[in-house]
mmCIF file of C-alpha atoms in Angstrom:
data_model
loop_
_atom_site.group_PDB
_atom_site.id
_atom_site.type_symbol
_atom_site.label_atom_id
_atom_site.label_comp_id
_atom_site.label_asym_id
_atom_site.label_seq_id
_atom_site.Cartn_x
_atom_site.Cartn_y
_atom_site.Cartn_z
ATOM 1 C CA GLU A 1 0.000 0.000 0.000
ATOM 2 C CA ALA A 2 2.769 2.442 0.909
ATOM 3 C CA SER A 3 4.735 1.874 -2.278
ATOM 4 C CA ASN A 4 1.587 2.145 -4.403
ATOM 5 C CA LEU A 5 0.520 5.405 -2.785
ATOM 6 C CA ALA A 6 4.046 6.820 -2.871
ATOM 7 C CA MET A 7 4.382 5.926 -6.547
ATOM 8 C CA SER A 8 1.424 8.105 -7.517
ATOM 9 C CA SER A 9 2.108 10.875 -5.001
ATOM 10 C CA VAL A 10 4.224 13.133 -7.218
ATOM 11 C CA VAL A 11 2.112 12.659 -10.346
ATOM 12 C CA ALA A 12 -1.096 13.301 -8.402
ATOM 13 C CA ASN A 13 0.284 16.587 -7.058
ATOM 14 C CA PHE A 14 1.623 18.078 -10.306
ATOM 15 C CA SER A 15 -0.848 20.957 -10.109
ATOM 16 C CA LEU A 16 0.532 21.917 -6.713
ATOM 17 C CA LEU A 17 4.127 21.610 -7.910
ATOM 18 C CA ASN A 18 3.386 24.026 -10.775
ATOM 19 C CA LYS A 19 1.982 26.722 -8.503
ATOM 20 C CA ILE A 20 4.307 26.914 -5.500
ATOM 21 C CA TYR A 21 7.687 25.652 -4.462
ATOM 22 C CA ILE A 22 7.423 22.704 -2.141
ATOM 23 C CA PRO A 23 10.043 20.048 -1.504
ATOM 24 C CA LYS A 24 9.053 17.172 -3.751
ATOM 25 C CA TYR A 25 10.205 14.467 -1.349
ATOM 26 C CA ILE A 26 7.351 15.451 0.973
ATOM 27 C CA PHE A 27 4.815 13.650 -1.199
ATOM 28 C CA PRO A 28 6.211 10.089 -1.067
ATOM 29 C CA LEU A 29 7.333 10.604 2.539
ATOM 30 C CA SER A 30 3.848 11.656 3.641
ATOM 31 C CA LYS A 31 2.256 8.631 1.956
ATOM 32 C CA CYS A 32 4.714 6.244 3.615
ATOM 33 C CA LEU A 33 4.174 7.883 7.013
ATOM 34 C CA PHE A 34 0.410 7.640 6.590
ATOM 35 C CA VAL A 35 0.589 3.923 5.802
ATOM 36 C CA GLY A 36 3.111 3.432 8.629
ATOM 37 C CA ILE A 37 0.688 4.921 11.143
ATOM 38 C CA ASN A 38 -2.091 2.788 9.696
ATOM 39 C CA PHE A 39 0.174 -0.256 10.074
ATOM 40 C CA LEU A 40 0.781 0.542 13.739
ATOM 41 C CA LEU A 41 -2.968 0.722 14.291
ATOM 42 C CA THR A 42 -3.403 -2.715 12.728
ATOM 43 C CA LEU A 43 -1.129 -4.128 15.411
ATOM 44 C CA ILE A 44 -3.922 -3.589 17.954
ATOM 45 C CA PRO A 45 -6.080 -6.429 16.548
ATOM 46 C CA LEU A 46 -2.968 -8.610 16.264
ATOM 47 C CA TYR A 47 -2.269 -8.263 19.972
ATOM 48 C CA VAL A 48 -5.943 -8.803 20.807
ATOM 49 C CA VAL A 49 -5.772 -12.105 18.916
ATOM 50 C CA LEU A 50 -2.476 -13.013 20.611
ATOM 51 C CA PHE A 51 -4.026 -12.542 24.036
ATOM 52 C CA ALA A 52 -7.358 -14.142 23.075
ATOM 53 C CA THR A 53 -5.658 -17.298 21.822
ATOM 54 C CA GLY A 54 -3.430 -17.525 24.865
ATOM 55 C CA THR A 55 -0.254 -16.954 22.869
ATOM 56 C CA GLY A 56 0.485 -13.720 24.686
ATOM 57 C CA ILE A 57 3.666 -11.734 24.299
ATOM 58 C CA ASN A 58 7.231 -12.376 25.346
ATOM 59 C CA ILE A 59 10.206 -10.184 26.173
ATOM 60 C CA TYR A 60 11.407 -10.323 22.557
ATOM 61 C CA HIS A 61 8.467 -8.210 21.395
ATOM 62 C CA ILE A 62 10.537 -5.172 22.350
ATOM 63 C CA PHE A 63 12.654 -5.916 19.248
ATOM 64 C CA LEU A 64 9.728 -5.675 16.818
ATOM 65 C CA PRO A 65 10.106 -1.895 16.324
ATOM 66 C CA TYR A 66 13.524 -2.641 14.800
ATOM 67 C CA ALA A 67 11.895 -4.731 12.079
ATOM 68 C CA PHE A 68 9.182 -2.122 11.579
ATOM 69 C CA LEU A 69 11.742 0.671 11.260
ATOM 70 C CA CYS A 70 13.770 -1.348 8.744
ATOM 71 C CA LEU A 71 10.607 -2.126 6.790
ATOM 72 C CA PHE A 72 9.658 1.565 6.818
ATOM 73 C CA MET A 73 13.088 2.577 5.494
ATOM 74 C CA PHE A 74 12.873 -0.083 2.780
ATOM 75 C CA THR A 75 9.377 1.032 1.789
ATOM 76 C CA LEU A 76 10.357 4.701 1.762
ATOM 77 C CA GLY A 77 13.292 3.928 -0.517
ATOM 78 C CA MET A 78 11.019 1.966 -2.841
ATOM 79 C CA GLY A 79 8.515 4.834 -2.712
ATOM 80 C CA PHE A 80 11.180 7.333 -3.773
ATOM 81 C CA ILE A 81 12.285 5.112 -6.657
ATOM 82 C CA LEU A 82 8.751 4.385 -7.835
ATOM 83 C CA SER A 83 7.544 7.976 -7.563
ATOM 84 C CA ALA A 84 10.512 9.206 -9.621
ATOM 85 C CA VAL A 85 10.129 6.512 -12.272
ATOM 86 C CA SER A 86 6.355 6.978 -12.564
ATOM 87 C CA VAL A 87 6.808 10.627 -13.522
ATOM 88 C CA PHE A 88 8.737 9.623 -16.626
ATOM 89 C CA LEU A 89 7.079 6.275 -17.310
ATOM 90 C CA ARG A 90 3.334 6.492 -16.689
ATOM 91 C CA ASP A 91 2.866 2.816 -17.544
ATOM 92 C CA MET A 92 4.705 2.074 -14.312
ATOM 93 C CA PHE A 93 1.350 2.139 -12.487
ATOM 94 C CA TYR A 94 0.190 -0.903 -14.464
ATOM 95 C CA ILE A 95 3.541 -2.658 -14.513
ATOM 96 C CA TYR A 96 3.977 -2.303 -10.776
ATOM 97 C CA GLY A 97 0.562 -3.834 -10.128
ATOM 98 C CA ILE A 98 1.756 -7.026 -11.799
ATOM 99 C CA VAL A 99 5.177 -6.884 -10.139
ATOM 100 C CA ILE A 100 3.722 -6.405 -6.655
ATOM 101 C CA MET A 101 1.325 -9.327 -7.145
ATOM 102 C CA MET A 102 4.187 -11.644 -8.162
ATOM 103 C CA TRP A 103 6.346 -10.292 -5.334
ATOM 104 C CA THR A 104 3.577 -11.045 -2.842
ATOM 105 C CA TYR A 105 3.303 -14.658 -3.983
ATOM 106 C CA LEU A 106 7.089 -15.061 -3.842
ATOM 107 C CA THR A 107 7.234 -13.748 -0.280
ATOM 108 C CA PRO A 108 6.458 -16.401 2.330
ATOM 109 C CA ILE A 109 3.819 -14.466 4.250
ATOM 110 C CA MET A 110 1.072 -17.020 4.772
ATOM 111 C CA TYR A 111 3.325 -20.032 4.486
ATOM 112 C CA ASP A 112 6.589 -21.068 6.081
ATOM 113 C CA ILE A 113 9.602 -21.306 3.812
ATOM 114 C CA SER A 114 10.210 -24.864 5.024
ATOM 115 C CA THR A 115 7.162 -25.981 3.000
ATOM 116 C CA ILE A 116 9.029 -25.057 -0.192
ATOM 117 C CA SER A 117 11.517 -27.318 -1.934
ATOM 118 C CA PRO A 118 15.030 -26.940 -0.447
ATOM 119 C CA THR A 119 16.370 -26.121 -3.910
ATOM 120 C CA LEU A 120 14.083 -23.080 -4.177
ATOM 121 C CA GLN A 121 14.586 -21.784 -0.634
ATOM 122 C CA PRO A 122 17.852 -19.892 -1.353
ATOM 123 C CA PHE A 123 16.104 -17.974 -4.149
ATOM 124 C CA LEU A 124 13.223 -16.979 -1.872
ATOM 125 C CA LYS A 125 15.716 -15.816 0.751
ATOM 126 C CA LEU A 126 17.069 -13.265 -1.742
ATOM 127 C CA ASN A 127 13.787 -11.405 -1.298
ATOM 128 C CA PRO A 128 14.369 -8.644 1.293
ATOM 129 C CA LEU A 129 10.762 -8.844 2.496
ATOM 130 C CA TYR A 130 11.359 -12.441 3.532
ATOM 131 C CA HIS A 131 13.795 -11.272 6.188
ATOM 132 C CA TYR A 132 11.421 -8.654 7.654
ATOM 133 C CA ILE A 133 8.616 -11.193 7.830
ATOM 134 C CA ASN A 134 10.904 -13.867 9.220
ATOM 135 C CA PHE A 135 12.121 -11.424 11.887
ATOM 136 C CA ALA A 136 8.558 -10.781 13.068
ATOM 137 C CA ARG A 137 7.574 -14.444 12.713
ATOM 138 C CA GLU A 138 10.456 -15.581 14.930
ATOM 139 C CA ILE A 139 9.329 -13.231 17.711
ATOM 140 C CA ILE A 140 5.546 -13.440 17.427
ATOM 141 C CA LEU A 141 4.974 -17.070 16.471
ATOM 142 C CA TYR A 142 8.004 -18.890 17.799
ATOM 143 C CA GLY A 143 8.847 -16.715 20.819
ATOM 144 C CA ARG A 144 12.551 -16.516 20.115
ATOM 145 C CA ILE A 145 15.037 -13.856 19.154
ATOM 146 C CA PRO A 146 15.971 -13.724 15.455
ATOM 147 C CA GLN A 147 19.408 -14.818 14.326
ATOM 148 C CA PRO A 148 22.097 -12.104 13.999
ATOM 149 C CA PHE A 149 22.149 -12.669 10.230
ATOM 150 C CA THR A 150 18.473 -11.683 10.065
ATOM 151 C CA TRP A 151 19.134 -8.483 12.034
ATOM 152 C CA LEU A 152 21.982 -7.597 9.701
ATOM 153 C CA THR A 153 20.096 -8.460 6.525
ATOM 154 C CA CYS A 154 17.122 -6.332 7.575
ATOM 155 C CA ILE A 155 19.155 -3.184 8.194
ATOM 156 C CA ILE A 156 21.486 -3.614 5.218
ATOM 157 C CA SER A 157 18.680 -4.127 2.710
ATOM 158 C CA ALA A 158 16.720 -1.213 4.200
ATOM 159 C CA VAL A 159 19.667 1.191 4.083
ATOM 160 C CA ILE A 160 20.708 0.165 0.570
ATOM 161 C CA VAL A 161 17.217 0.609 -0.869
ATOM 162 C CA LEU A 162 16.738 3.897 1.004
ATOM 163 C CA ILE A 163 20.049 5.279 -0.290
ATOM 164 C CA ILE A 164 19.265 4.205 -3.851
ATOM 165 C CA GLY A 165 15.794 5.729 -3.563
ATOM 166 C CA VAL A 166 17.082 9.042 -2.233
ATOM 167 C CA VAL A 167 19.773 9.248 -4.939
ATOM 168 C CA VAL A 168 17.350 8.398 -7.764
ATOM 169 C CA PHE A 169 14.740 10.845 -6.475
ATOM 170 C CA LYS A 170 17.268 13.636 -5.919
ATOM 171 C CA LYS A 171 18.820 13.240 -9.370
ATOM 172 C CA THR A 172 15.472 13.254 -11.172
ATOM 173 C CA GLN A 173 13.335 15.695 -9.163
ATOM 174 C CA ASP A 174 14.437 18.775 -11.095
ATOM 175 C CA LYS A 175 13.180 17.207 -14.334
ATOM 176 C CA PHE A 176 9.687 16.479 -12.973
ATOM 177 C CA ILE A 177 8.337 19.836 -14.121
ATOM 178 C CA TYR A 178 9.053 18.973 -17.775
ATOM 179 C CA TYR A 179 6.807 15.916 -17.653
ATOM 180 C CA VAL A 180 3.617 17.539 -16.418
#
């Protein structure tokens, strides 16, 4: 949701960009913050279910904000990339719909990676979203602290995508006005 909203944020606000000067990065950032706040609110029903089923919480739940922060940074970076590309390539809205659907099926959200063939598992682990979901799954479902490799993979993938997103957005933002 955040990447979809961020992708259309600059294009949807072209009329505002033509009238006054406003930092262009505000648009994808505001969409990602909005979805981030919405995400935090959806944690309320999750914890209601955890308590209702008797699962409860453990001490490791204090590490969940780390995964959420890494996921936010990753999503913001993707939002910057997508919003910059969509200005120049309007078909990106349709292409990304297909890409995000395939990406969702290739991310083990509703299934555990152990149900997949061992030969395919290394390919699924290349997906950065796998590590964010695995981080939360280890804490919430299994009640244990994630492995150090998972911590490292989460932050490295988030920082890399955020840096790439900021660089792409910064290099292209001055050309946005020509593609109104």
